[in-house]
Amino acid sequence: PEAPHPFMNEAYFFLGKNYLDPFELRNVLLKRSDYFRKRYQADYKTLNALGKFPPAFGLLGATTGMISMMTQLSGRPDQIGPAMATALVATFWGIAVANLIILPLADYANRVVQEDQSVRAMIIEGILAIREGQPTVIVFERLAAQLAPHLRNELKEAYNISTRLDNLGTLEGMPEEVSAAGGNPKVG
């Protein structure tokens, strides 16, 4: 079955490779995780940098409007209002575009990076626990400790996990390459 996160599919694949000891398995998974972190952070940094430009253009528009207004002071006073309005509108749009669109997108991109890295770290920890032969209940508790209590209960119900120590259970939906007995990968 397809895993809920693409990184989990990769992790399952490497779990089945006997030539990777736990140390090398961790290194491979961390490097792959780090690649995505860097890629996603580049998006965040780009958006954050873009957020600096609209206020600068707004300031440029405000300066242009003020210059236009100053040139009208001695000649046509009826043009002062529209020139001042241009200056204020340019400032408004510069601030609005940066603070209502671009910077919130940058914050969202950063939040996505953080959440994705948390999920990837949990996947790595779970895969390594399975490699160590930890019982399902231990793997579950180790990973569930990082979740909010209501999410722990949802997971228990979704995967029909009993966390009693006398019933070590198995995770439903685990790939066939990982045996139910202890969660160790099959040697192929």
N, CA and C atoms as an extended XYZ file, in Angstrom:
564
Properties=species:S:1:pos:R:3:atomname:S:1:resname:S:1:resid:I:1 pbc="F F F"
N         0.825       -1.201        0.000 N   PRO     1
C         0.000        0.000        0.000 CA  PRO     1
C         0.866        1.260        0.000 C   PRO     1
N         0.312        2.303       -0.536 N   GLU     2
C         1.003        3.589       -0.617 CA  GLU     2
C         1.039        4.246        0.756 C   GLU     2
N         2.208        4.712        1.160 N   ALA     3
C         2.372        5.382        2.454 CA  ALA     3
C         1.796        6.789        2.382 C   ALA     3
N         1.383        7.345        3.528 N   PRO     4
C         0.776        8.677        3.533 CA  PRO     4
C         1.767        9.805        3.244 C   PRO     4
N         3.053        9.537        3.302 N   HIS     5
C         4.068       10.559        3.015 CA  HIS     5
C         5.088        9.931        2.064 C   HIS     5
N         5.453       10.624        0.985 N   PRO     6
C         6.384       10.035        0.015 CA  PRO     6
C         7.726        9.615        0.626 C   PRO     6
N         8.167       10.337        1.631 N   PHE     7
C         9.442       10.003        2.272 CA  PHE     7
C         9.353        8.647        2.969 C   PHE     7
N         8.164        8.277        3.411 N   MET     8
C         7.991        6.991        4.076 CA  MET     8
C         8.237        5.850        3.088 C   MET     8
N         7.808        6.035        1.836 N   ASN     9
C         8.074        5.007        0.823 CA  ASN     9
C         9.578        4.800        0.638 C   ASN     9
N        10.324        5.899        0.570 N   GLU    10
C        11.782        5.799        0.453 CA  GLU    10
C        12.368        5.096        1.674 C   GLU    10
N        11.892        5.481        2.839 N   ALA    11
C        12.411        4.905        4.079 CA  ALA    11
C        12.131        3.404        4.130 C   ALA    11
N        10.922        2.989        3.729 N   TYR    12
C        10.607        1.557        3.683 CA  TYR    12
C        11.546        0.831        2.720 C   TYR    12
N        11.815        1.465        1.582 N   PHE    13
C        12.705        0.864        0.592 CA  PHE    13
C        14.081        0.604        1.203 C   PHE    13
N        14.639        1.624        1.857 N   PHE    14
C        15.968        1.475        2.444 CA  PHE    14
C        15.959        0.547        3.652 C   PHE    14
N        14.840        0.453        4.339 N   LEU    15
C        14.732       -0.465        5.472 CA  LEU    15
C        14.940       -1.905        5.015 C   LEU    15
N        14.479       -2.213        3.817 N   GLY    16
C        14.610       -3.566        3.280 CA  GLY    16
C        15.990       -3.890        2.743 C   GLY    16
N        16.887       -2.927        2.719 N   LYS    17
C        18.242       -3.159        2.200 CA  LYS    17
C        19.157       -3.610        3.334 C   LYS    17
N        19.595       -4.855        3.268 N   ASN    18
C        20.409       -5.437        4.343 CA  ASN    18
C        21.784       -4.804        4.455 C   ASN    18
N        22.301       -4.256        3.374 N   TYR    19
C        23.663       -3.725        3.400 CA  TYR    19
C        23.770       -2.391        4.137 C   TYR    19
N        22.649       -1.800        4.523 N   LEU    20
C        22.681       -0.549        5.287 CA  LEU    20
C        22.520       -0.857        6.772 C   LEU    20
N        23.593       -0.658        7.527 N   ASP    21
C        23.462       -0.825        8.971 CA  ASP    21
C        22.680        0.375        9.523 C   ASP    21
N        22.227        0.330       10.769 N   PRO    22
C        21.410        1.431       11.305 CA  PRO    22
C        22.073        2.806       11.181 C   PRO    22
N        23.389        2.864       11.365 N   PHE    23
C        24.098        4.144       11.249 CA  PHE    23
C        24.015        4.676        9.818 C   PHE    23
N        24.292        3.809        8.839 N   GLU    24
C        24.230        4.229        7.432 CA  GLU    24
C        22.794        4.529        7.009 C   GLU    24
N        21.852        3.743        7.507 N   LEU    25
C        20.443        3.992        7.204 CA  LEU    25
C        20.048        5.383        7.682 C   LEU    25
N        20.435        5.723        8.901 N   ARG    26
C        20.145        7.059        9.439 CA  ARG    26
C        20.781        8.136        8.558 C   ARG    26
N        22.048        7.938        8.175 N   ASN    27
C        22.740        8.935        7.352 CA  ASN    27
C        22.054        9.144        6.007 C   ASN    27
N        21.689        8.048        5.355 N   VAL    28
C        21.025        8.152        4.051 CA  VAL    28
C        19.704        8.910        4.189 C   VAL    28
N        18.911        8.538        5.175 N   LEU    29
C        17.607        9.182        5.353 CA  LEU    29
C        17.756       10.647        5.752 C   LEU    29
N        18.722       10.958        6.606 N   LEU    30
C        18.944       12.357        7.000 CA  LEU    30
C        19.387       13.210        5.815 C   LEU    30
N        20.245       12.667        4.964 N   LYS    31
C        20.696       13.421        3.789 CA  LYS    31
C        19.536       13.678        2.828 C   LYS    31
N        18.693       12.690        2.633 N   ARG    32
C        17.536       12.879        1.750 CA  ARG    32
C        16.557       13.884        2.348 C   ARG    32
N        16.390       13.832        3.644 N   SER    33
C        15.517       14.792        4.319 CA  SER    33
C        16.088       16.200        4.221 C   SER    33
N        17.390       16.316        4.395 N   ASP    34
C        18.049       17.621        4.347 CA  ASP    34
C        17.941       18.258        2.967 C   ASP    34
N        17.951       17.435        1.919 N   TYR    35
C        17.787       17.952        0.557 CA  TYR    35
C        16.467       18.717        0.435 C   TYR    35
N        15.395       18.127        0.927 N   PHE    36
C        14.088       18.785        0.838 CA  PHE    36
C        14.016       20.015        1.728 C   PHE    36
N        14.648       19.955        2.890 N   ARG    37
C        14.665       21.127        3.768 CA  ARG    37
C        15.316       22.302        3.059 C   ARG    37
N        16.445       22.055        2.430 N   LYS    38
C        17.143       23.129        1.716 CA  LYS    38
C        16.308       23.662        0.561 C   LYS    38
N        15.665       22.762       -0.159 N   ARG    39
C        14.847       23.184       -1.302 CA  ARG    39
C        13.659       24.025       -0.846 C   ARG    39
N        12.986       23.579        0.198 N   TYR    40
C        11.838       24.331        0.705 CA  TYR    40
C        12.272       25.654        1.330 C   TYR    40
N        13.401       25.662        2.022 N   GLN    41
C        13.870       26.906        2.623 CA  GLN    41
C        14.256       27.920        1.562 C   GLN    41
N        14.692       27.465        0.400 N   ALA    42
C        15.003       28.389       -0.693 CA  ALA    42
C        13.737       29.129       -1.115 C   ALA    42
N        12.605       28.428       -1.152 N   ASP    43
C        11.332       29.083       -1.477 CA  ASP    43
C        10.993       30.136       -0.430 C   ASP    43
N        11.182       29.793        0.831 N   TYR    44
C        10.912       30.736        1.914 CA  TYR    44
C        11.797       31.974        1.789 C   TYR    44
N        13.076       31.753        1.564 N   LYS    45
C        14.010       32.880        1.461 CA  LYS    45
C        13.680       33.767        0.263 C   LYS    45
N        13.272       33.157       -0.847 N   THR    46
C        12.895       33.932       -2.029 CA  THR    46
C        11.688       34.805       -1.731 C   THR    46
N        10.660       34.227       -1.132 N   LEU    47
C         9.464       35.006       -0.802 CA  LEU    47
C         9.779       36.095        0.213 C   LEU    47
N        10.602       35.781        1.176 N   ASN    48
C        10.975       36.772        2.182 CA  ASN    48
C        11.712       37.944        1.535 C   ASN    48
N        12.599       37.644        0.590 N   ALA    49
C        13.322       38.707       -0.117 CA  ALA    49
C        12.367       39.518       -0.990 C   ALA    49
N        11.428       38.834       -1.651 N   LEU    50
C        10.450       39.548       -2.486 CA  LEU    50
C         9.593       40.497       -1.660 C   LEU    50
N         9.367       40.162       -0.410 N   GLY    51
C         8.554       41.003        0.464 CA  GLY    51
C         9.160       42.368        0.717 C   GLY    51
N        10.433       42.530        0.422 N   LYS    52
C        11.091       43.822        0.637 CA  LYS    52
C        10.876       44.784       -0.526 C   LYS    52
N        10.517       44.272       -1.697 N   PHE    53
C        10.408       45.131       -2.870 CA  PHE    53
C         9.148       45.986       -2.934 C   PHE    53
N         7.952       45.464       -2.650 N   PRO    54
C         6.761       46.321       -2.753 CA  PRO    54
C         6.822       47.584       -1.897 C   PRO    54
N         7.276       47.529       -0.641 N   PRO    55
C         7.369       48.785        0.104 CA  PRO    55
C         8.344       49.773       -0.548 C   PRO    55
N         9.406       49.251       -1.144 N   ALA    56
C        10.356       50.141       -1.826 CA  ALA    56
C         9.695       50.803       -3.026 C   ALA    56
N         8.901       50.027       -3.786 N   PHE    57
C         8.180       50.626       -4.914 CA  PHE    57
C         7.117       51.594       -4.419 C   PHE    57
N         6.501       51.267       -3.282 N   GLY    58
C         5.537       52.196       -2.682 CA  GLY    58
C         6.202       53.499       -2.293 C   GLY    58
N         7.387       53.413       -1.739 N   LEU    59
C         8.140       54.613       -1.375 CA  LEU    59
C         8.528       55.400       -2.618 C   LEU    59
N         8.891       54.694       -3.673 N   LEU    60
C         9.208       55.360       -4.939 CA  LEU    60
C         7.982       56.100       -5.470 C   LEU    60
N         6.817       55.444       -5.411 N   GLY    61
C         5.576       56.095       -5.844 CA  GLY    61
C         5.229       57.281       -4.966 C   GLY    61
N         5.448       57.135       -3.658 N   ALA    62
C         5.169       58.246       -2.741 CA  ALA    62
C         6.085       59.422       -3.035 C   ALA    62
N         7.337       59.138       -3.285 N   THR    63
C         8.290       60.209       -3.595 CA  THR    63
C         7.908       60.897       -4.899 C   THR    63
N         7.540       60.119       -5.904 N   THR    64
C         7.111       60.695       -7.182 CA  THR    64
C         5.879       61.565       -6.985 C   THR    64
N         4.919       61.076       -6.206 N   GLY    65
C         3.708       61.857       -5.932 CA  GLY    65
C         4.015       63.140       -5.182 C   GLY    65
N         4.922       63.066       -4.227 N   MET    66
C         5.291       64.269       -3.461 CA  MET    66
C         6.015       65.288       -4.340 C   MET    66
N         6.878       64.803       -5.231 N   ILE    67
C         7.554       65.718       -6.157 CA  ILE    67
C         6.532       66.406       -7.039 C   ILE    67
N         5.578       65.624       -7.540 N   SER    68
C         4.516       66.204       -8.371 CA  SER    68
C         3.721       67.228       -7.582 C   SER    68
N         3.436       66.917       -6.332 N   MET    69
C         2.682       67.850       -5.490 CA  MET    69
C         3.478       69.135       -5.264 C   MET    69
N         4.756       69.019       -5.005 N   MET    70
C         5.591       70.201       -4.757 CA  MET    70
C         5.663       71.111       -5.976 C   MET    70
N         5.670       70.511       -7.165 N   THR    71
C         5.730       71.344       -8.369 CA  THR    71
C         4.443       72.128       -8.574 C   THR    71
N         3.350       71.675       -7.982 N   GLN    72
C         2.059       72.344       -8.147 CA  GLN    72
C         1.806       73.417       -7.091 C   GLN    72
N         2.637       73.519       -6.083 N   LEU    73
C         2.400       74.472       -4.997 CA  LEU    73
C         2.337       75.914       -5.489 C   LEU    73
N         3.177       76.268       -6.420 N   SER    74
C         3.203       77.663       -6.868 CA  SER    74
C         2.226       77.934       -7.991 C   SER    74
N         1.833       76.946       -8.743 N   GLY    75
C         1.000       77.184       -9.915 CA  GLY    75
C        -0.459       76.817       -9.747 C   GLY    75
N        -0.772       75.538       -9.736 N   ARG    76
C        -2.164       75.092       -9.755 CA  ARG    76
C        -2.486       74.347       -8.465 C   ARG    76
N        -3.055       75.029       -7.501 N   PRO    77
C        -3.378       74.389       -6.220 CA  PRO    77
C        -4.392       73.251       -6.346 C   PRO    77
N        -5.210       73.231       -7.416 N   ASP    78
C        -6.201       72.167       -7.576 CA  ASP    78
C        -5.543       70.822       -7.917 C   ASP    78
N        -4.284       70.808       -8.284 N   GLN    79
C        -3.570       69.574       -8.600 CA  GLN    79
C        -2.831       68.988       -7.391 C   GLN    79
N        -2.811       69.741       -6.284 N   ILE    80
C        -2.096       69.271       -5.093 CA  ILE    80
C        -2.757       68.013       -4.514 C   ILE    80
N        -4.072       68.018       -4.432 N   GLY    81
C        -4.815       66.874       -3.873 CA  GLY    81
C        -4.570       65.580       -4.634 C   GLY    81
N        -4.741       65.589       -5.976 N   PRO    82
C        -4.484       64.352       -6.724 CA  PRO    82
C        -3.035       63.860       -6.606 C   PRO    82
N        -2.078       64.790       -6.559 N   ALA    83
C        -0.676       64.379       -6.424 CA  ALA    83
C        -0.441       63.740       -5.055 C   ALA    83
N        -1.042       64.319       -4.025 N   MET    84
C        -0.918       63.759       -2.675 CA  MET    84
C        -1.590       62.388       -2.611 C   MET    84
N        -2.733       62.253       -3.272 N   ALA    85
C        -3.438       60.967       -3.309 CA  ALA    85
C        -2.579       59.897       -3.981 C   ALA    85
N        -1.905       60.262       -5.049 N   THR    86
C        -1.021       59.317       -5.734 CA  THR    86
C         0.073       58.832       -4.787 C   THR    86
N         0.636       59.766       -4.043 N   ALA    87
C         1.691       59.411       -3.092 CA  ALA    87
C         1.170       58.441       -2.036 C   ALA    87
N        -0.006       58.710       -1.495 N   LEU    88
C        -0.565       57.854       -0.441 CA  LEU    88
C        -0.990       56.485       -0.972 C   LEU    88
N        -1.577       56.468       -2.169 N   VAL    89
C        -2.013       55.198       -2.757 CA  VAL    89
C        -0.806       54.308       -3.061 C   VAL    89
N         0.258       54.891       -3.584 N   ALA    90
C         1.462       54.103       -3.873 CA  ALA    90
C         2.030       53.507       -2.589 C   ALA    90
N         2.062       54.295       -1.539 N   THR    91
C         2.556       53.802       -0.251 CA  THR    91
C         1.663       52.673        0.262 C   THR    91
N         0.351       52.886        0.193 N   PHE    92
C        -0.604       51.877        0.649 CA  PHE    92
C        -0.400       50.556       -0.088 C   PHE    92
N        -0.332       50.596       -1.420 N   TRP    93
C        -0.208       49.362       -2.189 CA  TRP    93
C         1.114       48.656       -1.918 C   TRP    93
N         2.169       49.410       -1.755 N   GLY    94
C         3.459       48.790       -1.440 CA  GLY    94
C         3.415       48.045       -0.122 C   GLY    94
N         2.850       48.687        0.883 N   ILE    95
C         2.748       48.058        2.205 CA  ILE    95
C         1.773       46.888        2.173 C   ILE    95
N         0.637       47.067        1.490 N   ALA    96
C        -0.387       46.021        1.443 CA  ALA    96
C         0.114       44.769        0.737 C   ALA    96
N         0.734       44.937       -0.418 N   VAL    97
C         1.207       43.764       -1.164 CA  VAL    97
C         2.247       42.992       -0.350 C   VAL    97
N         3.149       43.726        0.286 N   ALA    98
C         4.185       43.046        1.076 CA  ALA    98
C         3.592       42.347        2.287 C   ALA    98
N         2.779       43.061        3.062 N   ASN    99
C         2.325       42.543        4.354 CA  ASN    99
C         1.072       41.689        4.300 C   ASN    99
N         0.290       41.800        3.237 N   LEU   100
C        -0.934       41.006        3.148 CA  LEU   100
C        -0.815       39.830        2.190 C   LEU   100
N         0.199       39.843        1.328 N   ILE   101
C         0.328       38.757        0.354 CA  ILE   101
C         1.684       38.054        0.470 C   ILE   101
N         2.755       38.777        0.188 N   ILE   102
C         4.062       38.126        0.044 CA  ILE   102
C         4.618       37.614        1.371 C   ILE   102
N         4.645       38.442        2.401 N   LEU   103
C         5.216       37.992        3.680 CA  LEU   103
C         4.397       36.880        4.339 C   LEU   103
N         3.041       36.914        4.270 N   PRO   104
C         2.303       35.746        4.779 CA  PRO   104
C         2.606       34.465        3.998 C   PRO   104
N         2.825       34.592        2.680 N   LEU   105
C         3.217       33.412        1.908 CA  LEU   105
C         4.582       32.894        2.359 C   LEU   105
N         5.494       33.812        2.658 N   ALA   106
C         6.812       33.406        3.153 CA  ALA   106
C         6.676       32.697        4.499 C   ALA   106
N         5.844       33.234        5.381 N   ASP   107
C         5.626       32.588        6.681 CA  ASP   107
C         5.012       31.203        6.507 C   ASP   107
N         4.068       31.084        5.573 N   TYR   108
C         3.443       29.795        5.298 CA  TYR   108
C         4.488       28.798        4.778 C   TYR   108
N         5.334       29.257        3.859 N   ALA   109
C         6.381       28.382        3.321 CA  ALA   109
C         7.310       27.916        4.440 C   ALA   109
N         7.641       28.801        5.355 N   ASN   110
C         8.504       28.438        6.480 CA  ASN   110
C         7.814       27.425        7.391 C   ASN   110
N         6.518       27.619        7.625 N   ARG   111
C         5.759       26.684        8.462 CA  ARG   111
C         5.699       25.303        7.796 C   ARG   111
N         5.530       25.281        6.473 N   VAL   112
C         5.505       24.012        5.746 CA  VAL   112
C         6.843       23.292        5.891 C   VAL   112
N         7.944       24.045        5.802 N   VAL   113
C         9.280       23.462        5.976 CA  VAL   113
C         9.388       22.824        7.351 C   VAL   113
N         8.974       23.562        8.382 N   GLN   114
C         9.099       23.058        9.750 CA  GLN   114
C         8.252       21.803        9.957 C   GLN   114
N         7.008       21.828        9.470 N   GLU   115
C         6.124       20.675        9.637 CA  GLU   115
C         6.644       19.464        8.867 C   GLU   115
N         7.113       19.700        7.642 N   ASP   116
C         7.629       18.597        6.836 CA  ASP   116
C         8.861       17.983        7.494 C   ASP   116
N         9.721       18.804        8.037 N   GLN   117
C        10.912       18.280        8.697 CA  GLN   117
C        10.550       17.494        9.954 C   GLN   117
N         9.518       17.929       10.660 N   SER   118
C         9.060       17.173       11.837 CA  SER   118
C         8.557       15.797       11.427 C   SER   118
N         7.779       15.750       10.351 N   VAL   119
C         7.257       14.470        9.864 CA  VAL   119
C         8.406       13.576        9.419 C   VAL   119
N         9.352       14.142        8.687 N   ARG   120
C        10.489       13.352        8.214 CA  ARG   120
C        11.322       12.820        9.385 C   ARG   120
N        11.507       13.634       10.417 N   ALA   121
C        12.257       13.182       11.595 CA  ALA   121
C        11.526       12.027       12.281 C   ALA   121
N        10.201       12.114       12.348 N   MET   122
C         9.427       11.023       12.953 CA  MET   122
C         9.539        9.755       12.116 C   MET   122
N         9.505        9.910       10.794 N   ILE   123
C         9.633        8.741        9.915 CA  ILE   123
C        10.995        8.079       10.129 C   ILE   123
N        12.039        8.889       10.177 N   ILE   124
C        13.387        8.342       10.390 CA  ILE   124
C        13.456        7.615       11.728 C   ILE   124
N        12.927        8.236       12.758 N   GLU   125
C        12.956        7.609       14.082 CA  GLU   125
C        12.181        6.294       14.083 C   GLU   125
N        11.027        6.287       13.435 N   GLY   126
C        10.226        5.067       13.372 CA  GLY   126
C        10.908        3.957       12.593 C   GLY   126
N        11.491        4.307       11.458 N   ILE   127
C        12.183        3.311       10.638 CA  ILE   127
C        13.369        2.721       11.396 C   ILE   127
N        14.097        3.567       12.100 N   LEU   128
C        15.243        3.066       12.869 CA  LEU   128
C        14.790        2.173       14.022 C   LEU   128
N        13.664        2.507       14.635 N   ALA   129
C        13.135        1.660       15.710 CA  ALA   129
C        12.709        0.306       15.154 C   ALA   129
N        12.119        0.316       13.965 N   ILE   130
C        11.738       -0.947       13.322 CA  ILE   130
C        12.995       -1.755       13.003 C   ILE   130
N        14.028       -1.077       12.490 N   ARG   131
C        15.290       -1.756       12.165 CA  ARG   131
C        15.889       -2.393       13.412 C   ARG   131
N        15.747       -1.712       14.557 N   GLU   132
C        16.274       -2.244       15.820 CA  GLU   132
C        15.455       -3.426       16.321 C   GLU   132
N        14.292       -3.665       15.694 N   GLY   133
C        13.443       -4.764       16.123 CA  GLY   133
C        12.532       -4.416       17.284 C   GLY   133
N        12.307       -3.149       17.513 N   GLN   134
C        11.437       -2.720       18.610 CA  GLN   134
C        10.001       -3.189       18.349 C   GLN   134
N         9.283       -3.594       19.381 N   PRO   135
C         7.874       -3.966       19.218 CA  PRO   135
C         7.049       -2.762       18.747 C   PRO   135
N         5.967       -3.058       18.074 N   THR   136
C         5.113       -2.012       17.508 CA  THR   136
C         4.663       -1.009       18.555 C   THR   136
N         4.318       -1.498       19.736 N   VAL   137
C         3.837       -0.592       20.777 CA  VAL   137
C         4.930        0.403       21.172 C   VAL   137
N         6.167       -0.037       21.196 N   ILE   138
C         7.282        0.855       21.539 CA  ILE   138
C         7.501        1.868       20.415 C   ILE   138
N         7.467        1.392       19.181 N   VAL   139
C         7.610        2.307       18.033 CA  VAL   139
C         6.504        3.349       18.080 C   VAL   139
N         5.283        2.884       18.293 N   PHE   140
C         4.149        3.813       18.331 CA  PHE   140
C         4.321        4.836       19.442 C   PHE   140
N         4.630        4.380       20.636 N   GLU   141
C         4.748        5.303       21.773 CA  GLU   141
C         5.900        6.286       21.583 C   GLU   141
N         6.981        5.823       20.993 N   ARG   142
C         8.125        6.697       20.744 CA  ARG   142
C         7.731        7.832       19.790 C   ARG   142
N         6.964        7.490       18.777 N   LEU   143
C         6.554        8.495       17.793 CA  LEU   143
C         5.365        9.313       18.281 C   LEU   143
N         4.428        8.663       18.934 N   ALA   144
C         3.226        9.359       19.397 CA  ALA   144
C         3.545       10.392       20.463 C   ALA   144
N         4.638       10.213       21.170 N   ALA   145
C         5.030       11.183       22.199 CA  ALA   145
C         5.266       12.565       21.604 C   ALA   145
N         5.511       12.622       20.306 N   GLN   146
C         5.769       13.895       19.638 CA  GLN   146
C         4.493       14.556       19.123 C   GLN   146
N         3.353       13.904       19.334 N   LEU   147
C         2.078       14.415       18.825 CA  LEU   147
C         1.202       14.939       19.954 C   LEU   147
N         0.247       15.768       19.576 N   ALA   148
C        -0.760       16.230       20.527 CA  ALA   148
C        -1.613       15.030       20.954 C   ALA   148
N        -2.130       15.032       22.189 N   PRO   149
C        -2.900       13.878       22.684 CA  PRO   149
C        -4.062       13.461       21.780 C   PRO   149
N        -4.790       14.418       21.224 N   HIS   150
C        -5.931       14.027       20.382 CA  HIS   150
C        -5.464       13.319       19.106 C   HIS   150
N        -4.294       13.673       18.594 N   LEU   151
C        -3.766       12.992       17.413 CA  LEU   151
C        -3.303       11.577       17.747 C   LEU   151
N        -2.788       11.389       18.950 N   ARG   152
C        -2.385       10.043       19.379 CA  ARG   152
C        -3.587        9.106       19.356 C   ARG   152
N        -4.697        9.586       19.913 N   ASN   153
C        -5.907        8.756       19.961 CA  ASN   153
C        -6.429        8.459       18.564 C   ASN   153
N        -6.376        9.459       17.671 N   GLU   154
C        -6.821        9.231       16.293 CA  GLU   154
C        -5.971        8.154       15.622 C   GLU   154
N        -4.674        8.202       15.841 N   LEU   155
C        -3.784        7.198       15.250 CA  LEU   155
C        -4.050        5.810       15.809 C   LEU   155
N        -4.258        5.720       17.113 N   LYS   156
C        -4.549        4.420       17.729 CA  LYS   156
C        -5.781        3.803       17.085 C   LYS   156
N        -6.803        4.635       16.888 N   GLU   157
C        -8.036        4.128       16.291 CA  GLU   157
C        -7.845        3.806       14.814 C   GLU   157
N        -7.144        4.674       14.087 N   ALA   158
C        -6.979        4.481       12.647 CA  ALA   158
C        -6.192        3.215       12.324 C   ALA   158
N        -5.172        2.907       13.118 N   TYR   159
C        -4.336        1.743       12.851 CA  TYR   159
C        -4.618        0.583       13.797 C   TYR   159
N        -5.666        0.720       14.613 N   ASN   160
C        -6.075       -0.348       15.517 CA  ASN   160
C        -4.892       -0.815       16.371 C   ASN   160
N        -4.274        0.137       17.041 N   ILE   161
C        -3.087       -0.150       17.845 CA  ILE   161
C        -3.479       -0.270       19.307 C   ILE   161
N        -3.064       -1.367       19.903 N   SER   162
C        -3.216       -1.530       21.337 CA  SER   162
C        -1.862       -1.220       21.954 C   SER   162
N        -1.856       -0.349       22.957 N   THR   163
C        -0.571        0.018       23.560 CA  THR   163
C        -0.346       -0.684       24.890 C   THR   163
N        -1.075       -1.764       25.115 N   ARG   164
C        -0.805       -2.573       26.300 CA  ARG   164
C         0.458       -3.378       26.042 C   ARG   164
N         1.307       -3.473       27.038 N   LEU   165
C         2.580       -4.169       26.848 CA  LEU   165
C         2.417       -5.672       26.640 C   LEU   165
N         1.282       -6.251       27.076 N   ASP   166
C         1.093       -7.681       26.860 CA  ASP   166
C         0.576       -7.973       25.456 C   ASP   166
N         0.208       -6.919       24.717 N   ASN   167
C        -0.260       -7.085       23.346 CA  ASN   167
C         0.585       -6.165       22.471 C   ASN   167
N         1.686       -6.671       21.944 N   LEU   168
C         2.612       -5.816       21.209 CA  LEU   168
C         2.091       -5.433       19.835 C   LEU   168
N         1.146       -6.163       19.289 N   GLY   169
C         0.447       -5.749       18.084 CA  GLY   169
C         1.327       -5.498       16.877 C   GLY   169
N         0.677       -5.131       15.791 N   THR   170
C         1.372       -4.755       14.560 CA  THR   170
C         0.665       -3.554       13.964 C   THR   170
N         1.363       -2.862       13.097 N   LEU   171
C         0.757       -1.736       12.390 CA  LEU   171
C         0.105       -2.257       11.127 C   LEU   171
N        -1.182       -1.994       10.965 N   GLU   172
C        -1.852       -2.370        9.737 CA  GLU   172
C        -1.350       -1.464        8.624 C   GLU   172
N        -1.217       -2.013        7.438 N   GLY   173
C        -0.789       -1.213        6.309 CA  GLY   173
C         0.716       -1.127        6.152 C   GLY   173
N         1.471       -1.809        7.007 N   MET   174
C         2.932       -1.806        6.883 CA  MET   174
C         3.295       -2.640        5.658 C   MET   174
N         4.273       -2.208        4.877 N   PRO   175
C         4.630       -2.949        3.665 CA  PRO   175
C         5.009       -4.390        3.967 C   PRO   175
N         4.820       -5.245        2.978 N   GLU   176
C         5.107       -6.665        3.163 CA  GLU   176
C         6.580       -6.930        3.422 C   GLU   176
N         7.472       -6.008        2.984 N   GLU   177
C         8.903       -6.204        3.201 CA  GLU   177
C         9.254       -6.194        4.683 C   GLU   177
N         8.364       -5.650        5.505 N   VAL   178
C         8.619       -5.567        6.937 CA  VAL   178
C         7.747       -6.612        7.611 C   VAL   178
N         8.369       -7.563        8.267 N   SER   179
C         7.592       -8.647        8.856 CA  SER   179
C         6.808       -8.162       10.063 C   SER   179
N         5.697       -8.807       10.324 N   ALA   180
C         4.849       -8.427       11.448 CA  ALA   180
C         5.508       -8.787       12.777 C   ALA   180
N         6.341       -9.807       12.777 N   ALA   181
C         6.985      -10.239       14.018 CA  ALA   181
C         8.149       -9.324       14.353 C   ALA   181
N         7.892       -8.354       15.197 N   GLY   182
C         8.950       -7.454       15.627 CA  GLY   182
C         9.210       -6.317       14.676 C   GLY   182
N         8.638       -6.347       13.493 N   GLY   183
C         8.827       -5.260       12.555 CA  GLY   183
C        10.154       -5.297       11.829 C   GLY   183
N        10.874       -6.427       11.881 N   ASN   184
C        12.168       -6.496       11.205 CA  ASN   184
C        11.973       -6.694        9.714 C   ASN   184
N        12.843       -6.090        8.900 N   PRO   185
C        12.720       -6.296        7.462 CA  PRO   185
C        13.077       -7.729        7.092 C   PRO   185
N        12.385       -8.253        6.092 N   LYS   186
C        12.700       -9.597        5.615 CA  LYS   186
C        14.033       -9.561        4.877 C   LYS   186
N        14.800      -10.568        5.083 N   VAL   187
C        16.073      -10.676        4.368 CA  VAL   187
C        15.768      -11.290        3.019 C   VAL   187
N        16.154      -10.596        1.945 N   GLY   188
C        15.760      -11.078        0.635 CA  GLY   188
C        16.908      -11.384       -0.184 C   GLY   188
